[in-house]
Coordinates of C-alpha atoms and ligand atoms in Angstrom, one line a residue:
M1 CA 8.1 19.8 19.8
E2 CA 8.7 16.7 21.7
R3 CA 10.2 15.1 18.6
Y4 CA 12.5 18.0 18.3
A5 CA 13.6 17.8 22.0
A6 CA 14.3 14.1 21.6
A7 CA 16.4 14.8 18.6
M8 CA 18.4 17.5 20.4
S9 CA 19.2 15.4 23.4
R10 CA 21.5 13.0 21.5
P11 CA 23.9 13.6 18.7
A12 CA 22.0 13.8 15.4
L13 CA 24.5 11.7 13.6
P14 CA 25.7 8.9 15.8
W15 CA 27.7 7.5 13.0
T16 CA 30.9 5.5 12.9
F17 CA 33.0 5.8 9.7
D18 CA 35.1 3.3 8.0
D19 CA 36.7 5.4 5.2
R20 CA 38.1 2.6 3.1
F21 CA 38.5 4.7 0.0
V22 CA 40.5 7.5 1.6
R23 CA 42.4 5.1 3.8
E24 CA 43.6 2.8 1.0
L25 CA 43.9 4.8 -2.2
P26 CA 46.4 7.5 -3.1
A27 CA 45.3 11.0 -2.2
D28 CA 46.1 14.1 -4.2
P29 CA 49.0 15.6 -2.2
E30 CA 47.7 19.1 -3.1
T31 CA 44.7 20.2 -1.2
S32 CA 44.1 23.7 -2.6
N33 CA 40.7 23.9 -4.1
H34 CA 41.1 25.2 -7.7
P35 CA 40.3 23.5 -11.0
R36 CA 43.2 21.5 -12.2
T37 CA 44.5 18.2 -13.5
V38 CA 45.0 15.7 -10.7
L39 CA 47.5 13.0 -11.4
E40 CA 48.2 9.6 -9.8
S41 CA 45.5 10.2 -7.2
A42 CA 42.1 8.6 -6.7
F43 CA 40.7 11.7 -4.8
T44 CA 41.3 15.1 -3.4
R45 CA 40.4 16.1 0.1
V46 CA 38.0 19.0 -0.1
Q47 CA 35.5 20.7 2.2
P48 CA 31.9 21.6 1.2
T49 CA 31.5 25.4 0.6
P50 CA 29.0 26.8 3.1
V51 CA 25.6 27.9 1.9
A52 CA 23.4 30.8 3.1
D53 CA 20.6 29.0 4.9
P54 CA 20.1 25.3 4.5
T55 CA 16.5 24.1 5.1
L56 CA 15.1 20.7 4.6
V57 CA 12.8 20.1 1.7
V58 CA 12.3 16.4 2.2
G59 CA 14.0 13.4 3.8
S60 CA 13.7 9.7 3.1
V61 CA 12.9 7.8 6.3
G62 CA 13.8 4.5 4.5
A63 CA 17.2 5.7 3.5
A64 CA 17.8 7.1 7.0
A65 CA 16.8 3.8 8.5
Q66 CA 19.4 2.0 6.4
L67 CA 22.0 4.3 8.0
G68 CA 20.7 3.7 11.5
L69 CA 19.0 7.1 11.8
P70 CA 15.5 7.6 13.3
P71 CA 12.9 9.7 11.4
E72 CA 13.4 12.5 13.9
V73 CA 16.8 13.1 12.5
F74 CA 15.3 15.3 9.9
D75 CA 14.3 17.8 12.6
A76 CA 17.7 18.1 14.0
P77 CA 19.5 21.3 13.1
D78 CA 23.0 19.7 13.0
F79 CA 21.7 17.1 10.6
V80 CA 20.4 19.8 8.3
A81 CA 23.6 21.8 8.6
T82 CA 25.6 18.7 7.7
V83 CA 23.6 17.5 4.7
G84 CA 23.4 21.2 3.6
G85 CA 27.2 21.4 3.6
N86 CA 27.6 23.8 6.5
A87 CA 29.0 21.4 9.1
V88 CA 31.4 18.6 8.9
Q89 CA 31.0 16.2 11.8
P90 CA 33.9 14.7 13.7
G91 CA 35.2 11.7 12.0
M92 CA 34.3 12.9 8.5
D93 CA 37.1 13.2 6.0
P94 CA 35.4 14.8 2.9
Y95 CA 36.8 14.2 -0.6
S96 CA 35.9 14.4 -4.2
A97 CA 36.9 11.5 -6.5
C98 CA 38.9 11.7 -9.7
Y99 CA 37.5 10.0 -12.8
G100 CA 37.2 10.4 -16.5
G101 CA 34.8 9.3 -19.1
H102 CA 33.5 9.0 -22.6
Q103 CA 30.8 11.6 -23.1
F104 CA 28.5 10.9 -26.0
G105 CA 31.0 8.5 -27.5
H106 CA 34.1 10.7 -27.2
W107 CA 36.9 10.5 -24.7
A108 CA 36.5 13.6 -22.5
G109 CA 39.6 13.2 -20.2
Q110 CA 39.4 14.1 -16.6
L111 CA 35.9 14.8 -15.2
G112 CA 35.7 13.9 -11.6
D113 CA 33.3 14.9 -8.8
G114 CA 32.9 18.5 -9.9
R115 CA 30.1 19.2 -7.5
A116 CA 29.9 16.0 -5.4
I117 CA 31.7 15.7 -2.0
T118 CA 31.7 12.4 -0.1
L119 CA 31.5 13.0 3.6
G120 CA 32.4 9.5 4.6
E121 CA 31.6 5.8 4.6
V122 CA 29.1 5.1 7.3
V123 CA 29.1 1.8 9.1
A124 CA 25.4 0.9 8.8
P125 CA 23.6 -1.2 11.4
D126 CA 23.7 -4.2 9.1
D127 CA 27.5 -3.7 8.9
Q128 CA 27.4 -2.6 5.3
R129 CA 29.5 0.5 4.5
I130 CA 27.4 3.2 2.9
E131 CA 29.0 6.2 1.3
I132 CA 27.2 9.5 2.0
Q133 CA 27.8 12.1 -0.6
L134 CA 26.6 15.7 -1.1
K135 CA 25.7 16.7 -4.6
G136 CA 25.9 20.4 -5.2
A137 CA 28.2 21.1 -2.2
G138 CA 30.4 23.6 -4.0
R139 CA 33.5 23.8 -6.2
T140 CA 36.1 21.1 -6.2
P141 CA 39.4 20.6 -8.1
Y142 CA 37.2 18.7 -10.7
S143 CA 34.7 21.5 -11.3
R144 CA 36.4 22.7 -14.4
G145 CA 34.6 26.0 -15.3
A146 CA 31.4 25.2 -13.5
D147 CA 30.1 26.4 -10.1
G148 CA 29.9 23.1 -8.1
R149 CA 26.2 23.7 -7.4
A150 CA 22.9 22.1 -8.2
V151 CA 19.5 23.6 -8.7
L152 CA 16.3 22.7 -6.9
R153 CA 14.5 21.3 -9.9
S154 CA 17.2 18.7 -10.8
S155 CA 17.8 17.9 -7.1
I156 CA 14.1 17.1 -6.6
R157 CA 14.3 14.9 -9.7
E158 CA 17.3 13.0 -8.4
F159 CA 15.9 12.7 -4.9
L160 CA 12.5 11.4 -6.0
C161 CA 13.7 9.2 -8.8
S162 CA 16.4 7.4 -6.9
E163 CA 14.0 6.6 -4.1
A164 CA 11.3 5.5 -6.7
M165 CA 13.8 3.2 -8.4
H166 CA 14.8 1.7 -5.1
H167 CA 11.2 0.8 -4.4
L168 CA 10.7 -0.5 -7.9
G169 CA 13.5 -3.0 -7.2
V170 CA 15.8 -1.4 -9.7
P171 CA 19.5 -1.3 -8.4
T172 CA 20.2 2.3 -7.6
T173 CA 22.0 4.8 -5.4
R174 CA 19.5 6.3 -2.8
A175 CA 18.8 9.7 -1.5
L176 CA 18.8 10.6 2.2
S177 CA 17.8 14.2 2.1
L178 CA 17.2 17.3 0.0
V179 CA 17.9 20.8 1.3
R180 CA 17.4 24.2 -0.2
T181 CA 20.7 26.1 0.2
G182 CA 19.1 29.6 0.4
D183 CA 21.5 30.6 -2.4
Q184 CA 20.6 31.3 -6.0
V185 CA 22.3 29.6 -8.9
L186 CA 22.7 30.8 -12.4
R187 CA 21.6 28.4 -15.1
D188 CA 20.9 28.5 -18.8
M189 CA 18.3 25.8 -18.8
F190 CA 18.1 25.2 -22.5
Y191 CA 21.4 26.6 -23.6
D192 CA 19.6 29.3 -25.5
G193 CA 21.1 32.4 -23.9
R194 CA 18.2 32.9 -21.5
A195 CA 20.2 32.3 -18.3
A196 CA 18.3 32.9 -15.0
M197 CA 18.8 32.6 -11.3
E198 CA 17.3 29.5 -9.7
P199 CA 17.1 28.2 -6.2
G200 CA 20.1 26.1 -5.2
A201 CA 19.8 22.7 -3.5
I202 CA 21.9 19.8 -2.2
V203 CA 20.9 16.1 -2.3
C204 CA 22.6 13.8 0.1
R205 CA 22.9 10.6 -1.8
T206 CA 24.0 7.2 -0.5
S207 CA 25.6 4.2 -2.1
P208 CA 27.9 1.3 -1.1
S209 CA 30.2 3.1 -3.6
F210 CA 30.2 5.7 -6.3
L211 CA 33.0 4.0 -8.3
R212 CA 32.3 4.3 -12.0
F213 CA 33.6 2.9 -15.3
G214 CA 35.3 6.3 -15.7
T215 CA 37.2 5.8 -12.4
Y216 CA 39.3 3.0 -14.1
Q217 CA 39.4 4.7 -17.5
I218 CA 41.2 7.8 -16.3
F219 CA 44.2 6.0 -15.0
A220 CA 44.3 3.7 -18.1
A221 CA 44.1 6.7 -20.4
R222 CA 47.2 8.1 -18.6
R223 CA 48.9 4.8 -18.7
D224 CA 49.1 5.0 -15.0
A225 CA 49.0 1.3 -14.3
K226 CA 50.2 1.7 -10.7
T227 CA 47.2 3.8 -9.6
L228 CA 44.8 1.7 -11.7
Q229 CA 46.1 -1.5 -10.0
K230 CA 45.4 0.1 -6.6
V231 CA 41.9 1.1 -7.5
V232 CA 41.2 -2.3 -9.0
D233 CA 42.6 -4.1 -5.9
H234 CA 40.4 -1.9 -3.7
T235 CA 37.4 -2.6 -5.7
L236 CA 37.8 -6.3 -5.7
R237 CA 38.7 -6.5 -2.0
W238 CA 35.7 -4.5 -0.8
H239 CA 33.0 -4.8 -3.5
F240 CA 33.6 -8.2 -5.1
P241 CA 34.8 -10.3 -2.2
E242 CA 33.5 -13.4 -3.9
I243 CA 36.3 -13.2 -6.4
D244 CA 39.6 -14.8 -5.5
R245 CA 42.0 -12.0 -6.2
E246 CA 44.9 -14.4 -6.5
A247 CA 43.2 -16.3 -9.4
P248 CA 45.0 -15.9 -12.7
D249 CA 41.7 -14.8 -14.3
A250 CA 40.5 -12.6 -11.4
L251 CA 40.2 -9.5 -13.6
V252 CA 38.1 -11.3 -16.3
Q253 CA 35.9 -12.8 -13.6
W254 CA 35.4 -9.4 -12.1
L255 CA 34.5 -7.7 -15.4
C256 CA 32.2 -10.6 -16.3
E257 CA 30.4 -9.9 -13.0
V258 CA 30.2 -6.2 -13.9
A259 CA 28.8 -7.2 -17.3
R260 CA 26.1 -9.4 -15.7
R261 CA 25.1 -6.6 -13.3
T262 CA 25.0 -4.1 -16.1
A263 CA 22.9 -6.4 -18.2
H264 CA 20.4 -6.9 -15.4
L265 CA 20.3 -3.2 -14.7
V266 CA 19.4 -2.4 -18.2
V267 CA 16.8 -5.1 -18.2
H268 CA 15.2 -3.4 -15.2
W269 CA 15.3 0.0 -17.0
Q270 CA 13.5 -1.5 -20.0
R271 CA 11.0 -3.2 -17.7
V272 CA 9.9 0.0 -16.0
G273 CA 10.3 2.3 -19.1
F274 CA 13.1 4.4 -17.7
V275 CA 15.5 6.3 -20.0
H276 CA 18.7 7.4 -18.2
G277 CA 19.4 10.1 -20.7
V278 CA 23.2 10.4 -20.2
L279 CA 24.8 7.0 -20.3
N280 CA 28.3 8.3 -20.5
T281 CA 30.9 6.0 -19.1
D282 CA 31.3 8.3 -16.1
N283 CA 27.7 7.6 -15.3
L284 CA 27.9 3.8 -15.2
S285 CA 28.4 2.3 -11.8
I286 CA 30.9 -0.5 -11.3
L287 CA 28.3 -2.1 -9.0
G288 CA 25.6 -2.1 -11.6
L289 CA 23.5 0.6 -9.9
T290 CA 21.6 3.5 -11.5
I291 CA 23.7 6.6 -10.8
D292 CA 23.7 10.2 -11.7
Y293 CA 20.1 11.2 -12.3
G294 CA 20.1 14.1 -14.8
P295 CA 17.9 14.5 -17.8
Y296 CA 16.3 11.1 -17.3
G297 CA 12.8 10.4 -18.4
W298 CA 10.0 7.9 -18.1
M299 CA 8.3 6.8 -21.3
D300 CA 4.7 7.8 -21.4
G301 CA 3.7 6.8 -24.9
F302 CA 5.8 3.9 -26.0
D303 CA 8.5 5.1 -28.4
P304 CA 11.8 3.2 -28.7
D305 CA 13.4 6.4 -30.0
F306 CA 12.5 8.4 -26.9
T307 CA 15.1 10.4 -25.1
P308 CA 14.2 13.1 -22.7
N309 CA 17.7 14.7 -23.1
T310 CA 17.5 17.7 -25.5
T311 CA 21.3 17.7 -25.6
D312 CA 21.1 14.4 -27.3
A313 CA 18.0 15.1 -29.4
Q314 CA 19.9 15.0 -32.8
R315 CA 21.6 11.6 -32.6
R316 CA 19.6 10.1 -29.8
R317 CA 22.5 8.1 -28.7
Y318 CA 20.9 7.3 -25.3
R319 CA 17.3 6.6 -26.5
Y320 CA 15.3 3.8 -24.9
A321 CA 16.0 1.2 -27.6
H322 CA 19.7 2.0 -27.4
Q323 CA 20.3 1.4 -23.7
P324 CA 21.1 -2.3 -24.1
G325 CA 23.7 -1.6 -26.8
I326 CA 25.2 1.3 -24.9
G327 CA 25.7 -1.0 -21.9
A328 CA 27.9 -3.2 -24.2
W329 CA 29.7 -0.2 -25.6
N330 CA 30.5 1.1 -22.2
L331 CA 31.7 -2.3 -21.0
A332 CA 34.0 -2.5 -24.0
R333 CA 35.6 0.8 -22.9
L334 CA 35.9 -0.5 -19.4
A335 CA 37.5 -3.7 -20.6
E336 CA 40.0 -1.8 -22.8
S337 CA 41.1 0.2 -19.7
I338 CA 41.6 -2.9 -17.6
S339 CA 43.6 -4.5 -20.4
L340 CA 46.4 -2.2 -19.3
L341 CA 46.9 -4.6 -16.4
M342 CA 46.9 -7.8 -18.5
E343 CA 49.6 -9.4 -20.5
D344 CA 47.1 -11.1 -22.8
P345 CA 43.8 -9.1 -23.2
E346 CA 42.3 -11.9 -25.4
P347 CA 40.1 -13.3 -22.6
L348 CA 38.4 -9.9 -22.3
Q349 CA 36.2 -10.9 -25.1
Q350 CA 34.4 -13.0 -22.5
V351 CA 33.2 -9.8 -20.9
L352 CA 31.1 -8.8 -23.9
D353 CA 30.0 -12.3 -24.5
T354 CA 28.8 -12.5 -20.9
Y355 CA 26.9 -9.3 -21.3
A356 CA 25.1 -10.6 -24.4
A357 CA 24.5 -14.0 -22.9
T358 CA 23.0 -12.4 -19.8
F359 CA 21.0 -9.7 -21.4
G360 CA 19.1 -11.8 -24.0
P361 CA 17.6 -14.4 -21.8
A362 CA 17.1 -12.0 -18.9
F363 CA 15.2 -9.6 -21.2
L364 CA 13.0 -12.3 -22.6
Q365 CA 12.2 -13.6 -19.1
M366 CA 11.4 -10.1 -17.9
M367 CA 9.0 -9.6 -20.8
L368 CA 7.3 -12.9 -20.2
D369 CA 7.0 -12.0 -16.5
K370 CA 5.4 -8.7 -17.4
L371 CA 3.0 -10.6 -19.7
G372 CA 2.3 -13.2 -17.0
L373 CA 3.3 -16.0 -19.4
K374 CA 5.3 -19.1 -19.1
A375 CA 8.3 -19.5 -21.4
G376 CA 7.4 -21.2 -24.6
E377 CA 9.6 -21.7 -27.7
R378 CA 12.2 -19.0 -27.6
E379 CA 11.9 -17.6 -31.1
A380 CA 8.2 -17.7 -31.1
D381 CA 8.1 -15.9 -27.7
A382 CA 10.5 -13.2 -29.0
A383 CA 8.4 -12.7 -32.1
F384 CA 5.2 -12.4 -30.1
I385 CA 6.9 -9.8 -27.9
D386 CA 8.2 -7.9 -31.0
E387 CA 4.8 -7.8 -32.4
L388 CA 3.5 -6.2 -29.2
M389 CA 6.3 -3.6 -29.3
G390 CA 5.2 -2.7 -32.8
L391 CA 1.6 -2.4 -31.7
F392 CA 2.7 -0.2 -28.7
R393 CA 4.4 2.1 -31.1
G394 CA 1.6 2.3 -33.6
T395 CA -0.9 3.3 -30.9
E396 CA 1.5 5.2 -28.7
T397 CA 0.7 3.0 -25.8
D398 CA 1.3 3.9 -22.2
M399 CA 3.3 0.8 -21.2
T400 CA 2.8 1.3 -17.5
L401 CA -1.0 1.4 -17.9
F402 CA -1.0 -1.4 -20.4
Y403 CA 0.9 -3.9 -18.4
R404 CA -0.8 -3.0 -15.1
G405 CA -4.2 -3.5 -16.8
L406 CA -3.1 -6.8 -18.4
A407 CA -3.5 -8.8 -15.2
D408 CA -7.2 -8.0 -15.4
L409 CA -7.7 -8.6 -19.1
D410 CA -10.7 -10.6 -20.1
V411 CA -9.3 -13.8 -21.6
A412 CA -12.6 -15.4 -22.6
E413 CA -13.1 -16.9 -26.1
G414 CA -15.3 -15.4 -28.8
E415 CA -15.9 -12.2 -30.7
A416 CA -17.6 -10.4 -27.9
A417 CA -14.5 -10.9 -25.8
D418 CA -12.3 -9.6 -28.6
D419 CA -14.2 -6.3 -28.4
R420 CA -14.0 -6.1 -24.7
R421 CA -10.3 -6.7 -24.8
L422 CA -9.8 -4.0 -27.4
Q423 CA -11.9 -1.6 -25.3
Q424 CA -9.9 -2.5 -22.2
V425 CA -6.4 -1.9 -23.6
S426 CA -7.4 1.2 -25.7
T427 CA -7.6 3.2 -22.4
S428 CA -3.8 3.1 -22.5
F429 CA -3.4 4.5 -26.0
Y430 CA -2.3 8.1 -26.5
A431 CA -2.9 8.2 -30.3
V432 CA -6.1 10.2 -30.4
E433 CA -8.2 8.1 -32.7
A434 CA -6.7 4.9 -31.5
P435 CA -6.8 2.2 -32.4
Q436 CA -6.5 3.4 -36.0
P437 CA -8.3 1.1 -38.5
L438 CA -4.9 -0.2 -39.5
H439 CA -4.0 -1.3 -36.0
R440 CA -7.4 -2.6 -34.8
P441 CA -7.2 -6.0 -36.4
S442 CA -3.6 -6.5 -35.4
W443 CA -4.4 -5.6 -31.8
A444 CA -7.4 -7.8 -31.8
R445 CA -5.4 -10.7 -33.2
W446 CA -2.5 -10.2 -30.8
L447 CA -4.9 -10.0 -27.8
A448 CA -6.8 -13.1 -28.9
Q449 CA -3.6 -15.0 -29.2
Y450 CA -2.5 -13.8 -25.8
A451 CA -5.9 -14.7 -24.3
A452 CA -5.6 -18.2 -25.8
R453 CA -2.2 -18.7 -24.4
V454 CA -3.3 -17.6 -20.9
R455 CA -6.2 -20.0 -21.1
S456 CA -4.0 -22.9 -22.3
E457 CA -1.5 -22.3 -19.5
A458 CA -4.4 -22.5 -17.0
S459 CA -2.3 -20.9 -14.2
D460 CA -4.0 -19.9 -10.9
P461 CA -5.6 -16.5 -11.8
Q462 CA -5.0 -15.0 -8.4
R463 CA -1.4 -16.0 -8.3
R464 CA -0.8 -14.9 -11.9
R465 CA -2.3 -11.5 -11.1
E466 CA -0.2 -11.0 -8.0
A467 CA 3.0 -12.0 -9.9
M468 CA 2.2 -9.7 -12.8
N469 CA 1.4 -6.8 -10.5
G470 CA 4.7 -7.4 -8.7
V471 CA 6.7 -6.6 -11.8
N472 CA 4.3 -4.2 -13.5
P473 CA 4.2 -1.1 -11.3
K474 CA 1.1 1.0 -11.0
F475 CA 3.0 4.1 -10.0
V476 CA 6.1 5.5 -11.7
L477 CA 7.6 8.9 -11.5
R478 CA 5.9 10.3 -14.6
N479 CA 7.9 13.3 -15.8
Y480 CA 5.0 15.7 -15.6
L481 CA 4.2 14.6 -12.0
A482 CA 7.8 15.5 -11.0
Q483 CA 7.5 18.8 -12.8
V484 CA 4.2 19.7 -11.0
A485 CA 6.0 19.0 -7.7
I486 CA 9.0 21.1 -8.9
D487 CA 6.7 24.1 -9.9
K488 CA 5.1 24.0 -6.5
A489 CA 8.4 23.7 -4.6
E490 CA 9.8 26.7 -6.6
E491 CA 6.9 28.6 -5.2
G492 CA 7.8 27.5 -1.7
D493 CA 5.3 24.6 -1.3
D494 CA 7.1 21.3 -0.8
S495 CA 3.9 19.3 -0.1
E496 CA 3.8 17.7 -3.5
V497 CA 7.4 16.5 -3.3
E498 CA 6.5 14.8 0.0
K499 CA 3.3 13.3 -1.5
L500 CA 5.1 11.9 -4.6
L501 CA 7.8 10.4 -2.3
Q502 CA 5.0 8.5 -0.4
I503 CA 3.4 7.4 -3.7
V504 CA 6.5 6.2 -5.4
S505 CA 7.6 4.4 -2.2
D506 CA 4.9 1.7 -2.8
P507 CA 4.7 1.4 -6.5
Y508 CA 3.3 -2.1 -6.9
S509 CA 0.4 -1.6 -4.4
D510 CA -3.0 -0.5 -5.6
Q511 CA -3.1 2.3 -3.1
P512 CA -6.9 2.8 -3.2
Q513 CA -6.5 5.9 -1.1
T514 CA -4.3 7.6 -3.8
D515 CA -6.0 9.9 -6.3
D516 CA -6.3 8.1 -9.7
A517 CA -4.5 11.0 -11.4
Y518 CA -1.2 9.7 -10.1
S519 CA -1.6 6.4 -12.0
A520 CA -3.4 7.8 -15.0
K521 CA -2.2 8.7 -18.5
R522 CA -0.1 11.8 -18.9
P523 CA -2.4 14.7 -19.7
E524 CA -2.0 16.2 -23.2
W525 CA -0.8 19.5 -21.9
A526 CA 2.4 17.9 -20.7
R527 CA 3.2 16.3 -24.1
H528 CA 5.7 18.9 -25.2
K529 CA 6.1 21.0 -22.1
A530 CA 9.7 21.7 -20.9
G531 CA 10.5 19.6 -17.9
C532 CA 7.8 17.1 -18.8
S533 CA 9.2 15.7 -22.0
M534 CA 12.3 17.8 -22.6
L535 CA 15.2 18.2 -20.3
S536 CA 18.8 19.4 -20.7
C537 CA 22.0 18.6 -19.0
S538 CA 21.9 22.0 -17.3
S539 CA 21.2 21.2 -13.7
Ligands
AMP1 P1 27.0 14.7 -15.4 O1 26.7 14.7 -16.9 O2 26.0 15.3 -14.5 O3 27.3 13.3 -14.9 O4 28.3 15.5 -15.2 C1 29.4 15.4 -16.0 C2 30.6 16.1 -15.3 O5 30.3 17.5 -15.1 C3 30.9 15.5 -13.9 O6 32.3 15.6 -13.8 C4 30.3 16.5 -13.0 O7 30.9 16.6 -11.8 C5 30.5 17.8 -13.8 N1 29.5 18.8 -13.4 C6 28.2 18.9 -13.8 N2 27.6 20.0 -13.3 C7 28.5 20.7 -12.6 C8 28.5 21.9 -11.9 N3 27.4 22.6 -11.8 N4 29.7 22.2 -11.3 C9 30.8 21.5 -11.4 N5 30.8 20.4 -12.1 C10 29.7 19.9 -12.7
MG2 MG1 28.0 12.1 -13.8

């Protein structure tokens, strides 16, 4: 009660805005809110559509702190009204952005914020500008035929996963709050004609910017060099201040930096076993952040062909092993768009070269860090790692468990140690009779080589363990854990969402107080269950 009174006595949102995007970029002159093609404009002013009864499901104290808000803010009614889309605070100038994109390899034309509305760019206590955006806030001119809303299940997934990624050290947008709207939303979850009403929700997500590859593509596709130039100037000015905009190769420098960030982003995804699921060009951030959490998934049993997205089940364009290549493909589409502003597009080849030159060494280093090994001869290291991936696949290894356990692997010499090692790692195998006779000798051989290498490096064991456990999380947002939380929340019990948020907010610690189930193998019942291994774009 005291907390509540304190929150009521001052404005819930003592924010100052610095809306660089709306101030500098061309606005859609039309403000009527109906689906349409929007030309020569970066955005359209639009108000959130009010909802029946916004109530808070969960808030992120960390994301709030970044915006200068105390934990009590989540108790303040005007905060909930704002992040639920029912109140626009003084100083907010809400808008939806125009962008296009390649979806599953095909140019899709204008997409845009069909259900996202940015409320403003907050001046954060550290002087950063942070965009706050409601996802699921109602129709916009970019909604096409859809309803502008989001359902509770996918909103819980976006909220938890973006916070989990942040704490894993993976570049990402964040989530401030999640509210139920009190309205029902119609969704055909598996596009099989069984549409049903589901609870609606709104996530308030935050990012220094939601600019995407598709933001540039839409103007290039329309040969609208004038607007493209404005958006590019804006991007360089505010988001890449280290680049001299007057330099003759400024655009190439910029795209090379985007390539480096994208490469590092994908390396992070591969490190933690995250599969984005919909790496369309509209879902690639120009800042190299993970954005637009939809049918993403975490790999339980290692499978390079894994994609959680049922919409992509046939071609598996966005499977785990394809993410690095898709990063390059998307960068090529971005570079093509920017070539509209260049007399000689030849130097754009550097962008793809930079991506490859960044990704290769960064990936290898990341894998060595996970293994706790010093770099050796490059080709031999790569072959050693490839061999491990083959073993992972053969025994359907839980990579999270494997790597976390690796820091404690017995690295002694001798046959008895071989057996102990095999015993140790087999706790992370899903393949029921693992290791199969076929894999047993290969695993034993690989582990013996690994142990020999660790011995020969003679690093300080405690330091090595800490370093490994700093890159190998104990806790990731396993798909089935999120689904259990969703099932409970759909019954009105939000406690599991809150609990998961706490757990994924400290993923590298041992958390001795946390039930072992949260860091254990995925139970068999979740192997093929909807929501746990299969998701669609319907959200
Ligand atoms: P996504 O695959 O979630 O990144 O979305 C692709 C495009 O569809 C974006 O332009 C979204 O804004 C739009 N979209 C997705 N769901 C909805 C919805 N329920 N209402 C309006 N637009 C949507
Ligand atoms: Mg998207």
